[in-house]
Coordinates of C-alpha atoms and ligand atoms in Angstrom, one line a residue:
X117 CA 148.3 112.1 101.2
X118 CA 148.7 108.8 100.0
X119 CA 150.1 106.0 102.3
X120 CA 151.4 103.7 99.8
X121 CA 155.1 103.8 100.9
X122 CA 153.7 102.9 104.7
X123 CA 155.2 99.5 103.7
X124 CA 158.1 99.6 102.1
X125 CA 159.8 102.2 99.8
X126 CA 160.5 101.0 96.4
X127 CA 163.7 102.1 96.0
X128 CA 164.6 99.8 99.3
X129 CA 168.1 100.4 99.5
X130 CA 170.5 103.6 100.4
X131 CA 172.2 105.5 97.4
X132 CA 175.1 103.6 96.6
X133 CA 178.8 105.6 97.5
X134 CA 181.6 105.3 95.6
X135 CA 184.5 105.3 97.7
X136 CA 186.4 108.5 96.4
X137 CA 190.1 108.1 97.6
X138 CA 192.1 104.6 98.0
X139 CA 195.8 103.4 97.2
X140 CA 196.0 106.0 94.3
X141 CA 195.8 109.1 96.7
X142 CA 197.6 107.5 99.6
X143 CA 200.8 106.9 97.2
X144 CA 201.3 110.0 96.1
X145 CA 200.4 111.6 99.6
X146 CA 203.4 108.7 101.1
X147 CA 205.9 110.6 98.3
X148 CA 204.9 113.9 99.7
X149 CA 205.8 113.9 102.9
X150 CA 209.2 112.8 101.8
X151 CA 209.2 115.7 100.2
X152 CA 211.5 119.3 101.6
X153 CA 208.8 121.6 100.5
X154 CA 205.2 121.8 99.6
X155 CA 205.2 124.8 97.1
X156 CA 203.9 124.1 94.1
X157 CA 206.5 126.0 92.1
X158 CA 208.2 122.8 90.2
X159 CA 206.4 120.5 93.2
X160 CA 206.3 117.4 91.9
X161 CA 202.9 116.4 92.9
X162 CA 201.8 120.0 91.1
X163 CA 204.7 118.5 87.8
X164 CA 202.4 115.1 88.2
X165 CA 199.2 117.3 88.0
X166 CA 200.2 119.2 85.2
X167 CA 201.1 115.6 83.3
X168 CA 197.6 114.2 84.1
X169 CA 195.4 117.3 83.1
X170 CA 197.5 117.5 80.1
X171 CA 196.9 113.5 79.0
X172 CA 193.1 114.3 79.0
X173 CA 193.6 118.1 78.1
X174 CA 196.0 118.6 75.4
X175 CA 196.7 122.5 76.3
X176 CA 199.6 124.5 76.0
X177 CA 199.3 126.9 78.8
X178 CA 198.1 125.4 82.3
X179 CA 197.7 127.1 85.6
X180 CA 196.9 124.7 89.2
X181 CA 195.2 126.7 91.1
X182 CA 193.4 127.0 94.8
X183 CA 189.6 126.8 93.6
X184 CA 187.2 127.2 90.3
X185 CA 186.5 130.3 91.0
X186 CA 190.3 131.4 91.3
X187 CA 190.7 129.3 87.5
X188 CA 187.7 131.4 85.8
X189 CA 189.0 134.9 87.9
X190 CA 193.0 133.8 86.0
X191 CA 191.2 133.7 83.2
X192 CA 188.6 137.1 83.4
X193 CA 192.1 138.5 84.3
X194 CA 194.3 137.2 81.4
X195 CA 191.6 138.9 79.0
X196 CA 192.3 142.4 80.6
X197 CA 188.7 143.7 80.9
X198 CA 188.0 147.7 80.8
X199 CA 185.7 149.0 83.8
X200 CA 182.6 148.6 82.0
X201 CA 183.2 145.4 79.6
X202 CA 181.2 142.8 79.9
X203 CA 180.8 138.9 79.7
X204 CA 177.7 137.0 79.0
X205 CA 177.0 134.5 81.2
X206 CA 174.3 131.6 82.0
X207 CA 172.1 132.9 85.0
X208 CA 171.8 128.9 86.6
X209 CA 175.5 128.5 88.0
X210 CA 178.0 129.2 90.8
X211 CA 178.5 132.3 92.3
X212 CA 182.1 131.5 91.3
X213 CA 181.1 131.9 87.2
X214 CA 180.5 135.6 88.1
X215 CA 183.0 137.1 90.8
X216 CA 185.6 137.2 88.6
X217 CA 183.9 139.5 86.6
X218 CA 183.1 141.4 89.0
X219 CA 186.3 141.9 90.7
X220 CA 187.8 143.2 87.6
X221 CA 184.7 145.9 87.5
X222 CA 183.2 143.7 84.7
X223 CA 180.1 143.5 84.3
X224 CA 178.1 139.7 83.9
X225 CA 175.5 140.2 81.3
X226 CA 172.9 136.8 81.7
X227 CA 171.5 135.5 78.8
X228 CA 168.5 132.8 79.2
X229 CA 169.1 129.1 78.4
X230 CA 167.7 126.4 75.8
X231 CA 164.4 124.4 77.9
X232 CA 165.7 121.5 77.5
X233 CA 169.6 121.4 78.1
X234 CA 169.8 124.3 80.4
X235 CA 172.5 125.5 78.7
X236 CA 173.0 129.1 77.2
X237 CA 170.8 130.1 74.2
X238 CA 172.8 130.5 71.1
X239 CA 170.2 132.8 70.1
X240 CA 169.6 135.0 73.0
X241 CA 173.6 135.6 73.5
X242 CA 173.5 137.0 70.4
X243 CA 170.6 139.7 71.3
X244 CA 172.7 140.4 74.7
X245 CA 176.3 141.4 72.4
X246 CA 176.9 144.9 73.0
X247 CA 179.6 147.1 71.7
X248 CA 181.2 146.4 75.3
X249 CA 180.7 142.9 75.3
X250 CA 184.6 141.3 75.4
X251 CA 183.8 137.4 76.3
X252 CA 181.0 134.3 76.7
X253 CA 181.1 132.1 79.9
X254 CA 179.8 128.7 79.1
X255 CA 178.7 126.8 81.9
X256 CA 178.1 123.2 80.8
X257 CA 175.7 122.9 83.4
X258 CA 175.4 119.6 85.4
X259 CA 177.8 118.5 82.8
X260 CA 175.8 118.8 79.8
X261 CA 178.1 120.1 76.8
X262 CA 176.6 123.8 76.0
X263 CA 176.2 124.3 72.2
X264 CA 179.9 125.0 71.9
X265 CA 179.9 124.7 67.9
X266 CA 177.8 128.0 67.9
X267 CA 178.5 129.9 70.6
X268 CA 182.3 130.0 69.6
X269 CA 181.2 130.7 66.0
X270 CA 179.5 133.4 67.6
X271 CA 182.4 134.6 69.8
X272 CA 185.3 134.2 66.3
X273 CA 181.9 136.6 64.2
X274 CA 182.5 139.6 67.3
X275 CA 186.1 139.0 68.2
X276 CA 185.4 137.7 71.3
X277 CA 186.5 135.5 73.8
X278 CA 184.8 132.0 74.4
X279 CA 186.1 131.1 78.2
X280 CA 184.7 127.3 79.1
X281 CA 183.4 127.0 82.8
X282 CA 183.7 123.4 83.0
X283 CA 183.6 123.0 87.0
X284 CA 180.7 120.4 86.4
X285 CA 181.9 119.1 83.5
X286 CA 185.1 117.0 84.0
X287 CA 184.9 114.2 81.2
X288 CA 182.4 115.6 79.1
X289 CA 182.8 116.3 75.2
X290 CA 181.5 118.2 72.5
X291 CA 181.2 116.2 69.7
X292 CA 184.1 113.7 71.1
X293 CA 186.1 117.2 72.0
X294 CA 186.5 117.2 76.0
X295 CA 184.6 120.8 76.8
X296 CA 187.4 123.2 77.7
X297 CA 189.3 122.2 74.3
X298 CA 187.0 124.3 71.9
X299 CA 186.7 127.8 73.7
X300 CA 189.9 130.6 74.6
X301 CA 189.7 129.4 78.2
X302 CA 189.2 125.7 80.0
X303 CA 188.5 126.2 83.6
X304 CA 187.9 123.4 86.3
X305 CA 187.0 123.1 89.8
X306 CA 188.6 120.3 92.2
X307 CA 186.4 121.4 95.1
X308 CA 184.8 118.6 97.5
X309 CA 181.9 117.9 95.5
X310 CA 182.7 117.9 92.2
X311 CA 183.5 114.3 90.6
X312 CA 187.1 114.9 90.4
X313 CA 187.7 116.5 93.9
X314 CA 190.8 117.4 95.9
X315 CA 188.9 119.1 99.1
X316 CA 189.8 122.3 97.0
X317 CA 191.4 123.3 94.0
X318 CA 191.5 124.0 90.2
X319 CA 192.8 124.8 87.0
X320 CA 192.5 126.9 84.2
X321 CA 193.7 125.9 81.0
X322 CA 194.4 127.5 77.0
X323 CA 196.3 127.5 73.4
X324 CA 196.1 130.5 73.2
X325 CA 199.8 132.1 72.6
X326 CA 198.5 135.3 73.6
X327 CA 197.2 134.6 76.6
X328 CA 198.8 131.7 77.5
X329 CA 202.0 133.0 78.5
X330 CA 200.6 135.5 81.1
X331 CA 198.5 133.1 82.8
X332 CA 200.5 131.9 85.6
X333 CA 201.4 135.3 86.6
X334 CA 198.0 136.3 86.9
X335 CA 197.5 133.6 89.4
X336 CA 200.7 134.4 91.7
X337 CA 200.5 138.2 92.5
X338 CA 201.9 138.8 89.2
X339 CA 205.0 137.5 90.1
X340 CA 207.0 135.7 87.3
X341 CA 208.6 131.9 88.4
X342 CA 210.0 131.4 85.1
X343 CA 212.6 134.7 85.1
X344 CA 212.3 134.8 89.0
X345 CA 212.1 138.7 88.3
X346 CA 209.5 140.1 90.6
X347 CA 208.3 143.2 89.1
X348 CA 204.5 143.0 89.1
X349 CA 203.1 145.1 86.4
X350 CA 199.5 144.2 87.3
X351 CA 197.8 143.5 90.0
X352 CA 196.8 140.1 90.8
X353 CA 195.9 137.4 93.5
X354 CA 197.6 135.0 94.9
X355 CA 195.4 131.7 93.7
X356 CA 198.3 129.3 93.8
X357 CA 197.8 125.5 94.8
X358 CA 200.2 123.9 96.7
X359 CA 201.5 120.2 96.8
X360 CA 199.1 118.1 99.2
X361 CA 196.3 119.4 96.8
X362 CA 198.1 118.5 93.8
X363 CA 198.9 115.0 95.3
X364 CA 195.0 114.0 95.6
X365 CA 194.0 115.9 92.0
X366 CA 196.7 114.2 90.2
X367 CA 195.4 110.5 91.7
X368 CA 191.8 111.6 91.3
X369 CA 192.4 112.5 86.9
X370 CA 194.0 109.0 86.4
X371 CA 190.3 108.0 87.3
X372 CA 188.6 110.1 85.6
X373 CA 188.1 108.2 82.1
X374 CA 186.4 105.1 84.1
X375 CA 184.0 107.6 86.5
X376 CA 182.9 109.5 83.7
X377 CA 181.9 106.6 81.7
X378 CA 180.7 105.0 84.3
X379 CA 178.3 108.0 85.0
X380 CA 177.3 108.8 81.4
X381 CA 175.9 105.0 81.3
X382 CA 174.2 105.9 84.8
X383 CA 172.7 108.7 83.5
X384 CA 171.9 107.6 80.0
X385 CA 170.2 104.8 81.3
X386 CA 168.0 106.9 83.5
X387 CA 167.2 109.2 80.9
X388 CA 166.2 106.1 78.9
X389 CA 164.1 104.3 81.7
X390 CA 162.4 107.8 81.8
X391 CA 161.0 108.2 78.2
X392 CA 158.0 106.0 79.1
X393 CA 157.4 108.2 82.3
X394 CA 154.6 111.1 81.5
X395 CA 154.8 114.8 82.4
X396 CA 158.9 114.3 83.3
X397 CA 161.6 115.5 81.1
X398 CA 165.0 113.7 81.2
X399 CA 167.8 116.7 80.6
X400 CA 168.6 116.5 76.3
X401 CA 172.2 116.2 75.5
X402 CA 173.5 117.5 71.6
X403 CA 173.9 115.2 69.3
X404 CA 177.6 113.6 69.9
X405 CA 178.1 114.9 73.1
X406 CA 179.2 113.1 75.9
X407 CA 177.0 114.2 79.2
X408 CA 179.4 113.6 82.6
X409 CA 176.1 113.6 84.9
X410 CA 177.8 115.6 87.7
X411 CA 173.9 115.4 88.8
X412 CA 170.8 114.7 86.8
X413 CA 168.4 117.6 86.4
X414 CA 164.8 116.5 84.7
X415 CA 162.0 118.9 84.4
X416 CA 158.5 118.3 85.3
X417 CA 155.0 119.3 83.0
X418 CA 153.4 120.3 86.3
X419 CA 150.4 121.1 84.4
X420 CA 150.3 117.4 83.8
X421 CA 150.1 116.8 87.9
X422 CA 147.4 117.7 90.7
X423 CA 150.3 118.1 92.9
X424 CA 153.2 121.0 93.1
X425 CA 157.1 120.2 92.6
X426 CA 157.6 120.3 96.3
X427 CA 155.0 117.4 96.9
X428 CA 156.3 115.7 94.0
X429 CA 159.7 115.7 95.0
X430 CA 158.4 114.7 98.9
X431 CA 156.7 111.8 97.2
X432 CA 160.0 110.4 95.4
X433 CA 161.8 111.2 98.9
X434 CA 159.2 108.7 100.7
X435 CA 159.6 106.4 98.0
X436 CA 163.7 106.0 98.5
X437 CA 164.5 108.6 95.8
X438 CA 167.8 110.8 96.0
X439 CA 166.1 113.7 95.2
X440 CA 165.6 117.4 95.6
X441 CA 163.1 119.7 94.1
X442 CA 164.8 123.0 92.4
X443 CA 168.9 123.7 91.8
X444 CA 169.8 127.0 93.3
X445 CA 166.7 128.7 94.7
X446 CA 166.7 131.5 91.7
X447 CA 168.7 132.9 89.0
X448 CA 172.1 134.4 90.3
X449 CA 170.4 137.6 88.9
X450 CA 167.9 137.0 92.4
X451 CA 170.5 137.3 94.4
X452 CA 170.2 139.9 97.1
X453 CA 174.3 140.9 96.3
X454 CA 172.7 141.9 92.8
X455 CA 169.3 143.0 93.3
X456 CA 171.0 145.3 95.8
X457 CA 174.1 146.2 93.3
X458 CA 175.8 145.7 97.0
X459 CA 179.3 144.4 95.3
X460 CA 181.6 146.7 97.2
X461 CA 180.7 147.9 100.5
X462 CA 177.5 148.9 99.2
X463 CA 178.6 150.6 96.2
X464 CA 179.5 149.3 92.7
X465 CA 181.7 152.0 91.1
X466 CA 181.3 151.1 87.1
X467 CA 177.7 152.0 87.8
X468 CA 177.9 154.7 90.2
X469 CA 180.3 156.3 87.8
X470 CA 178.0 155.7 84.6
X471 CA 180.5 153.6 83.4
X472 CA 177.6 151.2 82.8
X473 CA 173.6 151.2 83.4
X474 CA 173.3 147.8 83.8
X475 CA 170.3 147.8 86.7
X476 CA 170.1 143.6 87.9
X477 CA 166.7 144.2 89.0
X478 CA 164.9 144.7 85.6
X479 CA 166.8 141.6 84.3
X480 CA 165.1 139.1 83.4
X481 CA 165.6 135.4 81.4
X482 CA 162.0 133.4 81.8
X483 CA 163.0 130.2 80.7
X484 CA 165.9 130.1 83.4
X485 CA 163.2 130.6 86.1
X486 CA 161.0 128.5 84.5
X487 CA 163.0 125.8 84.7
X488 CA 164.2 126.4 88.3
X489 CA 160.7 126.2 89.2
X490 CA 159.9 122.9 88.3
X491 CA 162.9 121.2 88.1
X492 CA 164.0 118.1 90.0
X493 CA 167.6 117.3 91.0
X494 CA 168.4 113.5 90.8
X495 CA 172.2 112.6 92.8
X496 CA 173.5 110.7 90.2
X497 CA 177.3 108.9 90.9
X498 CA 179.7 106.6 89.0
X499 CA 178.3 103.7 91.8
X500 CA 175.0 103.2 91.0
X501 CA 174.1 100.2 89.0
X502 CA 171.4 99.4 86.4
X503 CA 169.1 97.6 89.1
X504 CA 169.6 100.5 91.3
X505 CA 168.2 102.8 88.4
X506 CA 165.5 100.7 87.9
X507 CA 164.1 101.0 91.6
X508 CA 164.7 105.1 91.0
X509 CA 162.7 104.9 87.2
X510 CA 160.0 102.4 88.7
X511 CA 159.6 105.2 91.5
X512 CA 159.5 108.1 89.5
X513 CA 156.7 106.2 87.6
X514 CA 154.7 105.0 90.0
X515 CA 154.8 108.6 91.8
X516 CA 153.9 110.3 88.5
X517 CA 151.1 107.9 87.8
X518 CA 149.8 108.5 91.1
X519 CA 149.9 112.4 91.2
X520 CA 149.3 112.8 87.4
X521 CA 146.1 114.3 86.2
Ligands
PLP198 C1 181.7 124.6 91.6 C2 181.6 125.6 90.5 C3 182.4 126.8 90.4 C4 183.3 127.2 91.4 O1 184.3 126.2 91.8 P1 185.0 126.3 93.3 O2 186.1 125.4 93.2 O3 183.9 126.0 94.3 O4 185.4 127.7 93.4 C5 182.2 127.6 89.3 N1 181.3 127.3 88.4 C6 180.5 126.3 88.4 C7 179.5 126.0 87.4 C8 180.6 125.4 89.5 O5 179.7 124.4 89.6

């Protein structure tokens, strides 16, 4: 191994840390406490979170709730799935895309991804549309926009659903839309380390006068606030937030305009200082989007390198990089829980019952693993400044150059 970083690494200074919570937070947690109850039931702090989401997300029908997954489960549940239905879905997320799904006995169908946004394939979700298919998931992965323009022509062409899982994306836009806006469904997670973060939380979002109205329900036991009647004619959880939650999320979105542009220049200007930088792929964004950079995910040619992604990534490490080699460690298909069907106690009724022959371990989406196998996971934050970038870029090259064929 080469000793050139014996000396000193040339990115020579810890990843800058932007301070997440200040007087914002603190003022509305002050008003709290002054506060009889922390329900979240006409809470203010949950009234002032509703008022924020709704400045950067005109929609008609909002739900705060206790976690992503809980805001993409609202809306799995608002669609009513059969035993049997299923969604498509990207295989590179959170476990939180797909147990939704699966506690309503639906079944996640994953369709592979586009090489170079790592975002669902138009093209391939339309080859995975079945006679059973009721909804797309979009994951706008690391914050990259997905190609919403044609997946939701695709979902309007079957009468389908287009549900938007935007728990990387706050601040992003499709074509100057903020993601969430364009599909039946917006859903958002305000857990710890996304870049709008309340410890834990969410929300789930929609126009649609259909399913709009239900929503809340569906995310407190099916009880209904507005009449007070309590009569549940469904069953559903109880996902509620509650006010010290809503406090922090409501401060955190009146930031959110200045982290996300702050992190789109951050990550535009590393994809930039990367174009001269061989055999390293910075992540493409559509034409008109607006990428949030939750992280930065670049690819690597490693047939352009004597030396694998796990040496690679040690050799940015050594140099000062804020780096990982690899995402999650496979597809969610991988997954023992799937390869195993082992979603119930070892069972998984739609298939035991034939209600669907949908077998995880013959499923397969190559460029998904592909890219998990030689990607490289940059931390990326609203805090680090061009000079900063330039120490990562300069390291990047000089690694490349030095491993590269
Ligand atoms: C974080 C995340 C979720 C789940 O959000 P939680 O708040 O952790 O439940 C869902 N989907 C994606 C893509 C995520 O990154």
């Amino acid at each position: 191994m080469s000793t050139a970083n014996a000396t000193r690494p040339i990115v020579d200074e810890p990843a800058p840390q932007p301070a997440r919570w200040g007087r914002e937070e603190l003022a509305r947690l002050a008003a709290m406490v002054e506060q009889p109850s922390l329900f979240y039931w006409k809470g203010p702090q949950t009234t002032a979170l509703l008022a924020e989401f709704q400045r950067h997300y005109p929609l008609k029908y909002c739900f705060p709730c206790s976690s992503g997954t809980a805001s993409l489960h609202i809306a799995i549940g608002a669609l009513k799935l059969r035993p049997g239905d299923e969604v498509i879905v990207s295989p590179i997320t959170d476990m939180g895309s797909v147990i939704g799904i699966l506690f309503q006995q639906g079944v996640p169908v994953f369709a592979d991804l586009d090489p170079r946004s790592y975002n669902l394939d138009p093209a391939d979700v339309r080859r995975r549309i079945t006679a059973r298919t009721r909804a797309i998931m979009a994951v706008h992965l690391a914050g990259n926009p997905c190609d919403l323009t044609a997946l939701s022509a695709i979902a309007r062409e079957h009468r389908i659903a287009l549900v938007e899982d935007c728990a990387q994306s706050w601040g992003a836009k499709h074509r100057g839309t903020p993601v969430g806006l364009v599909g039946d469904f917006g859903c958002y997670s305000f857990n710890d380390f996304k870049h709008i973060a309340c410890g834990d939380g969410g929300i789930v979002a929609t126009n649609s006068e259909h399913h709009g109205p239900g929503l809340a329900k569906w995310g407190d036991k099916a009880y209904d606030r507005v009449t007070g009647s309590r009569a549940p004619d469904e069953l559903a959880p109880n996902y509620r937030i509650s006010e010290p939650q809503s406090a922090v999320a409501a401060a955190q979105l009146t930031k959110l305009d200045d982290i996300v542009a702050r992190r789109n220049h951050a990550g535009g200007f590393l994809a930039s200082l990367l174009q001269s930088t061989p055999g390293v792929l910075a992540p493409q964004v559509n034409t008109g989007d607006t990428h949030s950079y939750w992280f930065f995910m670049a690819r690597l040619e490693l047939a352009r390198f004597k030396a694998s992604r796990t040496e690679i990534a040690a050799a940015l490490q050594a140099e000062g990089v804020a780096v990982g080699g690899g995402y999650i460690p496979t597809p969610v298909y991988r997954y023992p829980v799937f390869q195993n069907h082992n979603f119930f106690g070892g069972a998984w009724p739609v298939r035991d019952f034939g209600v669907t022959n949908m077998d995880y371990r013959s499923v397969s989406c190559p460029v998904a693993e592909a890219i998990l196998d030689d990607c490289l996971t940059f931390r990326l934050n609203e805090a680090m400044s061009d000079s900063y970038l330039e120490k990562v870029a300069r390291a990047v090259g000089t690694v490349a150059r030095r491993l590269g064929r």
